[in-house]
């Protein structure tokens, strides 16, 4: 059966080899080592399934096909999945992918691989709040304690929607929560999510949802994909929630904590496969695009944890993938 027939089978009722949901979750738990692997199961995603190997998750908008994250498969099978997907979607773009994916797509198909941002990983075995560079975290914890803030892990929602809607009204984009690059708060699949809530006088004033990151059917890390705080507590709640959650994960023997995407946090040097023009454009957006999103504020906040940073990329066919970026911003609901 061809890949085209497989794709059509989802919409026409033809017999296909598309994974069942439980099969896809099985691949996630074996190979979901990317910080956004869990987000590939968000509502609205389409899938390109290769039996016995894994899958890619993507969305389409205005004729553009945009893949999120690395393929959910063993790294040695990246090439096979990418090869098959490119046969089906010749003009596909890829966002938040790792260097091995970039190297394959550049060498095999001539795609640009331009840095899109950074990610950060913390070794919880070495984690502590000690040191001069962690002072802002300790200050936040002390202020929270003075204000009577406590943190608890909860498995049911507690004023979640109320806090979230109030938080969104304080953002640059006030009409919607961001999707695609950040999975939506409400998902049908929520296995192994962790929810930590901050309370004051018995009322929830902030929360963080952590998503699991897997390798070989074990959770190796968590990533804080959803965070909200009461508008009255603009400073400190995130740091306080993170510190409590990290202490809990460390006590459980979880090796790492990932901080997720830091968009447009770019290295000054340009690699050979990058589009110099696109990178200059992204640098400009970082410096002058605060009316769209608080890029600098997010980078500062995540930098306080002093994790090990690494690059994440987007892959694209043209030097300036204008349609693809507009489509992506529409999918994220920033436009």
XYZ file of C-alpha atoms in Angstrom:
335
model
C 0.000 0.000 0.000
C 1.403 3.394 -0.965
C 1.849 6.276 1.483
C -0.666 8.269 -0.549
C -3.276 5.514 -0.191
C -2.479 5.270 3.513
C -3.099 9.001 3.938
C -6.326 8.835 1.930
C -7.518 5.894 3.969
C -7.988 8.104 7.008
C -10.555 10.253 5.250
C -12.217 7.962 2.697
C -12.674 4.836 4.771
C -10.212 2.782 2.694
C -8.372 0.054 4.552
C -5.074 1.421 5.834
C -2.237 0.629 8.163
C -2.648 3.788 10.225
C -1.840 3.203 13.874
C -4.542 2.863 16.459
C -4.298 5.395 19.247
C -2.934 2.807 21.672
C -0.277 1.800 19.114
C 0.764 5.434 18.737
C 1.032 5.789 22.520
C 3.220 2.688 22.502
C 5.633 4.349 20.073
C 5.557 7.512 22.187
C 6.596 5.583 25.300
C 9.425 3.806 23.495
C 10.782 6.683 21.427
C 9.271 9.946 22.756
C 12.602 11.439 23.878
C 12.033 14.866 22.315
C 10.640 17.596 24.571
C 7.606 17.915 22.278
C 6.959 14.225 21.589
C 4.020 14.281 24.017
C 2.663 17.329 22.179
C 2.395 15.298 18.985
C -0.778 13.803 20.500
C -2.536 17.171 20.780
C -5.926 17.645 19.076
C -5.863 18.486 15.381
C -2.651 16.659 14.520
C -2.329 14.482 11.430
C -0.011 11.498 11.334
C 2.278 9.730 8.927
C 2.654 6.204 10.257
C 5.291 3.670 9.264
C 4.437 0.265 10.761
C 7.191 -1.256 12.838
C 9.107 2.042 12.909
C 7.126 5.030 14.237
C 5.367 8.179 13.110
C 5.652 11.871 12.265
C 3.055 14.404 13.434
C 2.119 17.406 11.335
C -0.518 20.019 10.613
C -1.521 21.643 7.335
C -2.592 25.225 6.713
C -2.977 27.240 3.491
C -1.314 24.427 1.551
C 1.711 24.321 3.866
C 2.657 21.088 5.642
C 4.480 21.632 8.929
C 5.965 18.798 10.981
C 6.319 19.246 14.743
C 9.255 17.681 16.551
C 11.580 14.844 15.581
C 10.042 11.631 14.225
C 8.763 9.478 17.069
C 10.934 6.467 16.315
C 14.389 5.107 17.055
C 17.054 7.623 15.952
C 18.478 5.104 13.482
C 15.098 5.147 11.699
C 14.876 8.938 11.314
C 16.124 8.686 7.755
C 13.571 6.101 6.638
C 10.616 8.046 8.022
C 11.862 11.342 6.640
C 12.516 9.767 3.239
C 8.994 8.387 2.995
C 7.414 11.575 4.267
C 9.300 13.716 1.767
C 8.076 11.473 -1.039
C 4.527 12.300 0.008
C 5.026 15.973 0.969
C 7.781 17.427 -1.208
C 7.490 20.954 0.184
C 7.121 20.098 3.862
C 8.684 22.274 6.552
C 9.835 21.031 9.946
C 9.895 22.931 13.219
C 11.603 22.261 16.538
C 13.767 19.445 15.233
C 17.216 18.294 16.312
C 20.538 18.430 14.462
C 20.416 14.785 13.242
C 17.118 15.546 11.483
C 18.596 18.747 10.032
C 21.684 16.925 8.780
C 19.625 14.252 7.009
C 17.190 16.650 5.358
C 19.994 18.951 4.249
C 22.216 16.192 2.844
C 19.431 14.207 1.176
C 16.993 16.896 0.020
C 18.957 20.138 0.185
C 16.686 21.699 2.811
C 17.926 24.588 4.887
C 18.220 23.897 8.601
C 18.052 27.211 10.450
C 18.158 27.618 14.200
C 14.661 28.381 15.472
C 15.502 28.701 19.150
C 17.112 26.871 22.022
C 16.163 24.270 24.577
C 17.573 23.638 28.018
C 17.995 20.463 30.069
C 18.758 20.239 33.785
C 20.558 17.265 35.304
C 18.447 16.714 38.422
C 21.141 14.554 40.002
C 23.305 17.687 40.218
C 20.484 20.161 40.825
C 20.395 22.413 43.880
C 19.332 25.939 44.757
C 22.791 26.837 46.036
C 25.079 29.339 44.374
C 25.094 33.015 43.520
C 23.494 32.459 40.123
C 20.432 30.880 41.760
C 19.774 33.866 44.043
C 16.693 34.964 42.095
C 15.150 31.529 42.651
C 15.816 31.613 46.384
C 14.391 35.133 46.564
C 11.226 33.981 44.823
C 10.840 31.078 47.249
C 11.342 33.378 50.246
C 8.806 35.892 48.929
C 6.306 33.127 48.281
C 6.719 31.836 51.820
C 6.207 35.346 53.257
C 3.012 35.663 51.216
C 1.693 32.360 52.503
C 2.126 30.526 49.184
C 2.184 26.738 49.375
C 2.606 24.178 46.581
C 0.787 20.890 46.164
C 0.616 18.286 43.431
C -2.986 17.692 42.387
C -4.496 15.208 39.953
C -7.684 17.157 39.368
C -8.148 20.683 38.056
C -8.493 23.447 40.652
C -9.673 26.827 39.340
C -7.621 25.986 36.230
C -9.816 27.654 33.633
C -10.388 30.735 35.802
C -6.646 31.241 36.338
C -5.868 30.544 32.698
C -8.384 33.005 31.290
C -7.184 35.754 33.643
C -3.576 34.984 32.678
C -4.313 35.081 28.931
C -5.799 38.568 29.329
C -2.366 39.788 30.482
C -0.563 38.370 27.417
C 0.403 40.042 24.137
C -2.034 37.752 22.340
C -5.155 38.013 24.480
C -7.702 36.086 22.435
C -6.335 32.529 22.543
C -3.836 30.218 24.153
C -0.925 29.194 21.957
C -1.212 25.821 20.245
C 0.872 23.583 18.009
C 4.314 24.670 19.266
C 2.861 24.437 22.775
C 0.178 21.816 23.188
C -3.202 23.117 24.414
C -4.079 22.941 28.083
C -6.965 20.568 27.485
C -6.036 17.267 25.857
C -7.920 13.999 25.655
C -4.716 12.066 26.354
C -3.234 12.973 29.724
C -1.445 9.856 30.948
C 1.485 10.656 33.251
C 0.841 14.404 33.182
C 1.864 16.030 36.460
C 0.038 19.077 37.849
C 1.522 21.327 40.524
C -0.605 24.132 42.033
C 0.342 27.155 44.126
C -2.144 28.192 46.834
C -2.711 31.275 48.929
C -5.294 31.191 51.708
C -6.580 27.906 50.331
C -7.189 29.240 46.814
C -5.190 28.208 43.745
C -3.244 31.171 42.305
C -1.039 29.412 39.748
C -0.143 26.058 38.254
C 2.217 24.199 35.944
C 1.400 21.133 33.866
C 4.397 18.887 33.218
C 4.469 16.432 30.334
C 6.514 13.212 30.396
C 9.499 12.537 28.162
C 10.135 8.866 27.475
C 12.886 6.475 26.493
C 12.453 2.693 26.363
C 9.123 2.833 28.218
C 10.575 4.803 31.113
C 10.079 8.465 32.012
C 13.472 10.137 31.774
C 12.355 13.756 32.142
C 9.438 16.151 32.392
C 8.846 19.405 30.541
C 6.663 22.301 31.813
C 4.453 22.829 28.780
C 1.587 24.732 30.443
C 2.093 27.369 33.131
C -0.311 30.009 34.411
C -0.407 32.411 37.340
C -2.863 34.835 38.850
C -2.163 38.310 37.448
C -1.573 39.583 40.997
C 1.531 37.382 41.238
C 3.595 38.353 38.217
C 6.912 37.458 39.861
C 7.974 34.345 41.652
C 5.096 31.900 41.237
C 6.704 30.107 38.272
C 10.045 29.829 40.045
C 8.350 28.570 43.209
C 6.293 25.940 41.394
C 9.307 24.802 39.386
C 11.518 24.452 42.442
C 8.949 22.310 44.257
C 8.304 20.122 41.216
C 12.018 19.634 40.571
C 12.561 18.570 44.168
C 9.752 16.013 43.783
C 11.107 14.651 40.496
C 14.634 14.436 41.899
C 13.377 12.492 44.919
C 11.672 10.036 42.550
C 14.926 9.435 40.699
C 13.879 11.171 37.458
C 17.205 11.949 35.713
C 16.380 15.251 34.008
C 14.058 18.194 33.674
C 13.666 19.839 30.265
C 12.609 23.476 30.015
C 11.233 23.220 26.480
C 11.448 25.704 23.650
C 13.076 29.105 24.127
C 11.926 30.639 20.836
C 14.347 32.858 18.893
C 17.139 32.369 21.429
C 19.782 32.095 18.717
C 23.526 31.575 18.500
C 25.301 34.470 16.794
C 27.271 32.226 14.429
C 25.677 30.868 11.246
C 26.095 27.190 10.361
C 26.686 26.114 6.763
C 23.161 24.720 6.270
C 21.380 27.740 7.749
C 19.616 30.428 5.758
C 21.543 33.556 6.667
C 18.634 35.723 5.546
C 16.104 33.875 7.690
C 18.400 33.936 10.702
C 18.848 37.691 10.375
C 15.072 38.028 10.178
C 14.603 35.927 13.306
C 17.229 37.981 15.152
C 15.267 41.098 14.204
C 12.000 39.566 15.393
C 13.605 38.679 18.714
C 14.838 42.261 19.190
C 11.740 44.096 17.934
C 8.886 41.599 18.177
C 7.867 42.052 21.803
C 4.426 43.222 20.616
C 3.880 39.640 19.375
C 5.471 37.658 22.203
C 7.761 38.312 25.156
C 10.735 36.425 23.715
C 13.330 38.118 25.912
C 11.319 37.654 29.087
C 10.910 33.925 28.495
C 14.607 33.500 27.765
C 15.535 35.367 30.952
C 13.150 33.295 33.078
C 14.424 29.949 31.812
C 18.057 31.041 31.995
C 17.734 31.410 35.785
C 17.760 27.604 36.125
C 21.236 27.349 34.577
C 20.508 24.281 32.466
C 22.581 22.930 29.602
C 21.405 24.661 26.429
C 21.274 23.177 22.935
C 19.933 24.357 19.596
C 16.631 23.478 17.994
C 15.949 24.087 14.311
C 13.415 24.564 11.556
C 13.935 22.968 8.132
C 12.634 24.647 5.006
C 12.992 24.568 1.231
C 13.244 28.288 0.501
C 15.631 30.816 2.044
C 12.670 32.740 3.441
C 9.781 30.336 4.084
C 7.216 33.133 4.341
C 4.102 31.024 3.700
C 5.242 28.303 6.082
C 5.949 30.767 8.903
C 2.639 32.574 8.390
C 0.852 29.224 8.412
C 2.713 28.190 11.572
C 1.831 31.443 13.361
C -1.804 30.883 12.340
C -1.692 27.344 13.724
C -0.228 28.644 16.990
C -3.045 31.242 17.092
C -0.587 34.119 17.360
C -2.244 35.517 14.208
